[in-house]
C-alpha positions as semicolon CSV with decimal commas, in nm:
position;residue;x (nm);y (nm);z (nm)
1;X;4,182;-2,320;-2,440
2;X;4,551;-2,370;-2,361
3;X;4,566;-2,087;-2,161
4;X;4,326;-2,171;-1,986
5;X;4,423;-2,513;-1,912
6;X;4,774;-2,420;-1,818
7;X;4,673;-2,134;-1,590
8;X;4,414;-2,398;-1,419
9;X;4,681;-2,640;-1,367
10;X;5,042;-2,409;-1,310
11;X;5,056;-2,568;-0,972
12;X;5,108;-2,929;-1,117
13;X;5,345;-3,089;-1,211
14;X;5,224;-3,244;-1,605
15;X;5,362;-3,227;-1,941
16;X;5,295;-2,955;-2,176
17;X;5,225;-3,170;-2,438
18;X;4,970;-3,396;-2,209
19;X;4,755;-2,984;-2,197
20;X;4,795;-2,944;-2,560
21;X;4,619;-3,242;-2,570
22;X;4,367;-3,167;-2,339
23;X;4,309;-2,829;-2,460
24;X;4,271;-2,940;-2,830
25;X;4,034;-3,204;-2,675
26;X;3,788;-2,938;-2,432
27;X;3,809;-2,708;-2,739
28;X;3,612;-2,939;-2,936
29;X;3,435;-3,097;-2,710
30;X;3,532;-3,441;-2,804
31;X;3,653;-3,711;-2,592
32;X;4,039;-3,802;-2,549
33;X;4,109;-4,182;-2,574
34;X;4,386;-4,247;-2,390
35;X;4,540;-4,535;-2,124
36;X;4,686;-4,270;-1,919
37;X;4,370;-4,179;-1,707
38;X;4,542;-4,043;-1,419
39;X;4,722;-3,777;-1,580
40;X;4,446;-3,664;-1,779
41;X;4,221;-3,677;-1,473
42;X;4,313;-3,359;-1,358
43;X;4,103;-3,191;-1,610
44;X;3,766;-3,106;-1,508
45;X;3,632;-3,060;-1,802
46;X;3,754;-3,322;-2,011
47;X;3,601;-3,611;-2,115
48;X;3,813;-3,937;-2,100
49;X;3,776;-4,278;-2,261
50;X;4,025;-4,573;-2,193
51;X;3,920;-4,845;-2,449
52;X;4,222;-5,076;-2,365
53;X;3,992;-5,140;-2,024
54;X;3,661;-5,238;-2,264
């Protein structure tokens, strides 16, 4: 899944550590809470959550 993710996303500029994330995330399936929905948005395939907005 990290492969992936980086090769999807070489082109922008994001922390490794934010796709480690995301990969671990899209590899399970499971959603990723976080407050930081714009960097994660870039992710098609993950599923965000920000519960500080709820």
């Amino acid at each position: 899944s990290y492969g992936q993710v980086r090769k999807a996303t070489r082109e922008r500029k994001s922390d490794h550590l934010d796709k480690l994330l995301a990969a671990h995330a899209i590899s399970l399936e499971a959603t990723l809470v976080t407050n930081n929905e714009r960097d994660f948005a870039i992710y098609p395939t993950l599923t965000i959550e920000n519960w500080v907005k709820h």
